[in-house]
Amino acid sequence: MSTFKKGLAALLAVSVIGCTTPNALSIATADTLVNHERNQAGLEIKSIKLASGDTMVYAESDNKSAEPLLLIHGFGGNKDNFTLIAQEFKDYHVIIPDLIGFGESDKPMDEDYRARAQAKRLHELMQAKGLASNVHIGGNSMGGSISTAYAAMYPKEVKSLWLINAGGFFSVGFTEALEGTTLENNPLLIKSYEDFERLTGLLMYDPPYIPKSFKAVLAQERIDNQQLEAKVLQQIATDSVEDEAKVIAANKIPTLVVWGDKDKVIKPETASYIAELIPQAKVVMLKDSGHIPMIESIEPTAKAYKDFRQELKQKQQQDVSQ
């Protein structure tokens, strides 16, 4: 059993395992688990007030001497989507925000949630921290489209781009699960615990064991945010970043594309399409993994990225020696 499964089972053993409605005990236990995993990754929770007046909450590792790695979660997610894999990235200065609209960050109803608007907010965060130049950026799903927009908007500041099952490349078409869906029947919107159960099976090829009490806490967060998430989904449904990818290609930004070959949310063929748009991109397909491999397939996902960064380092050293 993995450390994640053991920790989850042990910490939640004291809660009402069969309960699908979160209570004070299950919420406190879930918080204990999440904080434990953050501590294991060396992450500290911080916040910043943006020029808009909105507060953005983010996690940051203590390795301040390394180059910054900005990691962006997907739709319906939060900074803790990257907490477990951040434990593999002790050599990097990891910064993982809750995008405005998600997690612990502010959730204004009347904002622009498309990729370029979110990228601008993230750039404001990095500027405020004095880390906007020479940043490595990566994102999953919607976070991948935001990362693409960020790299295209600030190409001279981005050292590399990491796309994990990235959204925003609509020319490939939609998967069977999302084809023809509306806001009324979209499986990405959560209105009940049962919706969350189904979503877990959609996002992951082989979901890890998670007790019902913990899933109830996660489900309730999505239920409480469903009105805003519906608006966000409506905005990003046609928010293509294919033109931005061409900017990345033109600026020769090193790019890694990692994809779960069993993705039911965004077609795995999208990885090859991205490589056509960004010829310098390296593509790694992960066997028997779904839409969120940084949670489901932590070790191979981390290895793919660390290998990519090592290759970049070696190339930089060769360029200096020539």
Coordinates of C-alpha atoms in Angstrom, one line a residue:
M1 CA 0.0 0.0 0.0
S2 CA 1.3 3.5 -0.9
T3 CA 2.2 6.1 1.7
F4 CA -0.9 8.1 0.5
K5 CA -3.2 5.1 1.0
K6 CA -1.7 4.2 4.4
G7 CA -1.9 7.8 5.7
L8 CA -5.4 8.2 4.4
A9 CA -6.7 5.0 6.0
A10 CA -5.0 5.7 9.3
L11 CA -6.1 9.3 9.8
L12 CA -9.6 8.6 8.7
A13 CA -10.1 5.4 10.7
V14 CA -11.5 7.5 13.6
S15 CA -14.2 9.1 11.4
V16 CA -17.5 7.7 10.3
I17 CA -16.3 5.8 7.3
G18 CA -19.8 5.3 5.8
C19 CA -20.8 8.9 6.1
T20 CA -21.3 10.8 2.8
T21 CA -22.1 14.2 4.6
P22 CA -19.0 15.9 6.1
N23 CA -19.1 16.5 9.8
A24 CA -16.7 18.4 12.1
L25 CA -14.6 15.3 12.8
S26 CA -14.2 14.3 9.2
I27 CA -13.3 17.9 8.2
A28 CA -10.7 18.2 10.9
T29 CA -9.3 14.8 10.0
A30 CA -9.1 15.7 6.3
D31 CA -7.3 19.0 7.3
T32 CA -4.8 17.0 9.4
L33 CA -4.0 14.7 6.5
V34 CA -3.6 17.5 4.0
N35 CA -1.4 19.5 6.4
H36 CA 0.7 16.4 7.0
E37 CA 1.3 15.9 3.2
R38 CA 2.1 19.6 2.8
N39 CA 4.7 19.3 5.6
Q40 CA 6.2 16.3 3.9
A41 CA 6.6 18.4 0.8
G42 CA 8.1 21.3 2.7
L43 CA 5.2 23.6 1.7
E44 CA 4.1 26.7 3.6
I45 CA 0.7 28.3 2.9
K46 CA 0.9 32.0 2.1
S47 CA -1.4 34.6 0.5
I48 CA -1.2 37.8 -1.5
K49 CA -3.7 40.6 -2.3
L50 CA -3.8 41.3 -6.0
A51 CA -4.4 44.7 -7.6
S52 CA -8.0 43.7 -8.1
G53 CA -8.4 43.4 -4.4
D54 CA -8.8 39.6 -4.6
T55 CA -6.7 37.4 -2.3
M56 CA -4.7 34.6 -3.8
V57 CA -3.6 31.8 -1.5
Y58 CA -0.6 29.7 -2.5
A59 CA 1.8 27.0 -1.3
E60 CA 5.5 27.6 -1.4
S61 CA 8.5 25.3 -0.7
D62 CA 11.5 26.5 1.3
N63 CA 14.1 25.9 -1.4
K64 CA 14.4 29.5 -2.2
S65 CA 17.9 29.1 -3.9
A66 CA 16.5 27.0 -6.7
E67 CA 14.8 28.2 -9.9
P68 CA 11.0 28.7 -9.4
L69 CA 8.6 26.1 -10.6
L70 CA 5.0 27.4 -10.8
L71 CA 2.4 24.6 -10.9
I72 CA -1.2 25.3 -11.9
H73 CA -4.1 23.1 -11.0
G74 CA -7.1 22.2 -13.2
F75 CA -10.8 23.0 -13.2
G76 CA -12.4 22.2 -9.9
G77 CA -9.0 21.5 -8.3
N78 CA -6.8 23.4 -6.0
K79 CA -3.1 23.7 -4.9
D80 CA -3.2 20.3 -3.2
N81 CA -3.5 18.6 -6.5
F82 CA 0.3 19.0 -6.6
T83 CA 1.1 18.4 -2.9
L84 CA 2.0 14.8 -3.2
I85 CA 4.1 15.1 -6.3
A86 CA 5.8 18.2 -4.8
Q87 CA 7.5 15.8 -2.4
E88 CA 9.5 14.6 -5.4
F89 CA 10.5 18.1 -6.3
K90 CA 12.7 19.1 -3.3
D91 CA 15.4 20.3 -5.7
Y92 CA 13.1 23.0 -7.0
H93 CA 11.5 26.2 -5.6
V94 CA 7.9 25.1 -5.9
I95 CA 5.0 27.6 -5.9
I96 CA 1.5 26.2 -6.2
P97 CA -1.4 28.7 -6.2
D98 CA -5.1 28.3 -5.7
L99 CA -6.3 30.0 -8.8
I100 CA -8.8 32.8 -8.2
G101 CA -12.2 31.1 -8.1
F102 CA -10.9 27.9 -6.5
G103 CA -9.5 26.5 -3.3
E104 CA -8.8 29.0 -0.5
S105 CA -8.5 31.9 -2.9
D106 CA -11.2 34.5 -3.4
K107 CA -14.1 33.5 -5.6
P108 CA -15.7 36.6 -7.2
M109 CA -18.6 35.9 -9.5
D110 CA -18.0 38.7 -12.0
E111 CA -14.4 38.0 -13.0
D112 CA -12.8 36.8 -16.2
Y113 CA -11.7 33.2 -15.7
R114 CA -10.2 32.5 -19.2
A115 CA -6.6 31.4 -19.6
R116 CA -5.1 34.8 -20.3
A117 CA -6.8 36.5 -17.4
Q118 CA -5.7 33.8 -15.0
A119 CA -2.2 34.0 -16.4
K120 CA -2.0 37.7 -15.8
R121 CA -3.0 37.2 -12.1
L122 CA -0.3 34.5 -11.8
H123 CA 2.3 36.9 -13.3
E124 CA 1.3 39.5 -10.8
L125 CA 2.0 37.0 -8.0
M126 CA 5.4 36.1 -9.4
Q127 CA 6.3 39.8 -9.9
A128 CA 5.4 40.5 -6.3
K129 CA 7.7 37.8 -5.2
G130 CA 10.5 38.9 -7.5
L131 CA 10.4 35.6 -9.3
A132 CA 8.8 36.6 -12.7
S133 CA 12.0 36.1 -14.7
N134 CA 13.5 32.6 -15.4
V135 CA 10.4 30.7 -14.2
H136 CA 9.5 27.2 -15.1
I137 CA 5.7 26.7 -15.4
G138 CA 3.5 23.7 -15.6
G139 CA -0.2 22.9 -15.4
N140 CA -2.8 20.2 -15.6
S141 CA -6.0 20.3 -17.7
M142 CA -7.3 23.9 -17.4
G143 CA -4.0 24.7 -15.7
G144 CA -2.2 23.5 -18.8
S145 CA -4.1 26.0 -20.9
I146 CA -3.3 28.8 -18.4
S147 CA 0.3 27.7 -18.5
T148 CA 0.3 27.9 -22.2
A149 CA -1.2 31.4 -22.2
Y150 CA 1.3 32.5 -19.5
A151 CA 4.3 31.3 -21.6
A152 CA 3.0 33.0 -24.7
M153 CA 2.3 36.3 -22.9
Y154 CA 5.7 36.3 -21.2
P155 CA 8.0 34.3 -23.4
K156 CA 11.2 36.0 -22.4
E157 CA 10.6 35.1 -18.8
V158 CA 9.7 31.5 -19.1
K159 CA 12.5 28.9 -19.1
S160 CA 10.3 25.9 -19.8
L161 CA 6.7 24.7 -20.1
W162 CA 5.2 21.5 -18.7
L163 CA 1.8 20.5 -20.0
I164 CA 0.0 17.7 -18.2
N165 CA -3.2 16.5 -20.0
A166 CA -3.6 20.1 -21.0
G167 CA -6.8 21.8 -22.0
G168 CA -7.5 24.4 -24.6
F169 CA -6.6 22.4 -27.7
F170 CA -10.1 21.9 -29.1
S171 CA -9.2 21.0 -32.7
V172 CA -8.7 17.4 -31.6
G173 CA -12.4 17.2 -30.5
F174 CA -14.0 16.0 -27.3
T175 CA -14.0 12.6 -25.5
E176 CA -17.2 10.6 -25.4
A177 CA -17.7 11.6 -21.8
L178 CA -17.9 15.3 -22.7
E179 CA -19.3 15.2 -26.2
G180 CA -22.6 17.1 -26.4
T181 CA -22.8 17.9 -22.7
T182 CA -24.4 21.1 -21.3
L183 CA -24.2 22.8 -17.9
E184 CA -27.1 20.7 -16.8
N185 CA -25.4 17.3 -17.4
N186 CA -21.7 18.0 -17.5
P187 CA -19.9 15.4 -15.4
L188 CA -17.3 18.1 -14.4
L189 CA -19.9 20.0 -12.4
I190 CA -20.7 18.6 -8.9
K191 CA -24.1 18.9 -7.4
S192 CA -24.1 15.8 -5.2
Y193 CA -21.9 13.2 -3.5
E194 CA -22.9 10.7 -6.2
D195 CA -21.6 13.2 -8.9
F196 CA -18.3 13.3 -7.1
E197 CA -18.0 9.5 -7.0
R198 CA -18.6 9.4 -10.8
L199 CA -16.1 12.1 -11.4
T200 CA -13.4 10.3 -9.5
G201 CA -13.9 7.3 -11.9
L202 CA -13.8 9.7 -14.9
L203 CA -10.6 11.5 -13.8
M204 CA -8.5 8.4 -12.8
Y205 CA -8.0 5.1 -14.5
D206 CA -7.2 3.3 -11.3
P207 CA -8.5 5.5 -8.4
P208 CA -6.8 5.0 -5.0
Y209 CA -8.8 4.0 -2.0
I210 CA -10.3 7.1 -0.4
P211 CA -12.8 6.6 2.5
K212 CA -16.2 8.1 2.0
S213 CA -15.9 10.6 4.8
F214 CA -12.8 12.2 3.1
K215 CA -14.5 12.2 -0.3
A216 CA -17.5 13.8 1.4
V217 CA -15.4 16.7 2.4
L218 CA -13.9 17.1 -1.1
A219 CA -17.4 16.7 -2.6
Q220 CA -18.9 19.4 -0.4
E221 CA -16.3 21.9 -1.4
R222 CA -17.2 21.3 -5.1
I223 CA -21.0 21.5 -4.3
D224 CA -20.6 24.8 -2.5
N225 CA -18.7 26.3 -5.4
Q226 CA -20.9 24.8 -8.2
Q227 CA -22.5 28.1 -9.2
L228 CA -19.2 29.8 -9.9
E229 CA -17.7 26.6 -11.5
A230 CA -20.6 26.6 -13.9
K231 CA -19.7 30.1 -15.0
V232 CA -16.0 29.3 -15.2
L233 CA -16.8 26.2 -17.3
Q234 CA -18.9 28.3 -19.7
Q235 CA -16.0 30.7 -20.2
I236 CA -13.3 28.1 -20.8
A237 CA -15.3 25.8 -22.9
T238 CA -14.2 27.6 -26.1
D239 CA -11.1 29.3 -24.7
S240 CA -8.5 27.9 -27.2
V241 CA -4.8 28.4 -26.6
E242 CA -3.7 27.0 -30.0
D243 CA -2.5 30.4 -31.2
E244 CA -0.5 30.8 -28.0
A245 CA 1.1 27.4 -28.6
K246 CA 2.4 28.8 -31.9
V247 CA 4.0 31.7 -30.0
I248 CA 5.7 29.2 -27.8
A249 CA 7.0 27.4 -30.8
A250 CA 8.3 30.6 -32.3
N251 CA 10.2 31.4 -29.1
K252 CA 11.6 27.9 -28.9
I253 CA 10.5 27.5 -25.2
P254 CA 11.5 24.0 -24.1
T255 CA 8.3 22.1 -23.6
L256 CA 7.4 18.8 -22.0
V257 CA 4.0 17.2 -22.7
V258 CA 2.9 14.4 -20.2
W259 CA -0.3 12.5 -20.8
G260 CA -2.2 9.6 -19.3
D261 CA -3.0 7.2 -22.1
K262 CA -6.4 6.4 -20.5
D263 CA -7.6 10.0 -20.2
K264 CA -11.4 10.1 -20.5
V265 CA -11.6 13.9 -20.2
I266 CA -9.3 15.1 -22.9
K267 CA -8.3 12.9 -25.8
P268 CA -4.7 11.4 -25.5
E269 CA -4.3 12.2 -29.2
T270 CA -4.1 15.9 -28.1
A271 CA -0.5 15.2 -27.0
S272 CA 0.6 14.6 -30.6
Y273 CA -1.3 17.6 -31.8
I274 CA 0.5 19.8 -29.3
A275 CA 3.8 18.4 -30.6
E276 CA 2.7 19.5 -34.1
L277 CA 2.0 23.0 -32.9
I278 CA 5.2 23.1 -30.7
P279 CA 7.8 21.1 -32.7
Q280 CA 10.4 21.3 -29.9
A281 CA 8.0 19.6 -27.4
K282 CA 9.0 16.3 -25.9
V283 CA 6.0 13.9 -25.4
V284 CA 5.7 11.3 -22.7
M285 CA 2.7 9.0 -22.6
L286 CA 2.0 7.3 -19.3
K287 CA 0.6 3.8 -19.5
D288 CA -2.6 3.0 -17.6
S289 CA -3.0 6.5 -16.2
G290 CA -5.9 9.0 -16.5
H291 CA -6.5 12.7 -16.6
I292 CA -4.6 13.7 -13.4
P293 CA -1.3 11.6 -13.5
M294 CA 0.4 13.8 -11.0
I295 CA -2.1 12.3 -8.4
E296 CA -2.6 8.8 -9.9
S297 CA 0.9 8.1 -11.3
I298 CA 3.2 10.2 -9.1
E299 CA 6.5 8.5 -9.6
P300 CA 6.5 8.1 -13.4
T301 CA 5.1 11.7 -13.8
A302 CA 7.8 13.1 -11.5
K303 CA 10.5 11.1 -13.3
A304 CA 9.4 12.4 -16.7
Y305 CA 9.7 16.0 -15.4
K306 CA 13.0 15.5 -13.6
D307 CA 14.5 13.8 -16.7
F308 CA 13.3 16.8 -18.8
R309 CA 14.9 19.3 -16.4
Q310 CA 18.1 17.3 -16.3
E311 CA 18.2 17.4 -20.1
L312 CA 17.7 21.2 -20.1
K313 CA 20.5 21.5 -17.6
Q314 CA 22.9 19.5 -19.7
K315 CA 22.0 21.5 -22.8
Q316 CA 22.7 24.7 -20.9
Q317 CA 26.0 23.4 -19.8
Q318 CA 26.9 22.4 -23.4
D319 CA 25.9 25.8 -24.7
V320 CA 28.1 27.6 -22.1
S321 CA 31.1 25.4 -22.9
Q322 CA 30.9 26.0 -26.7

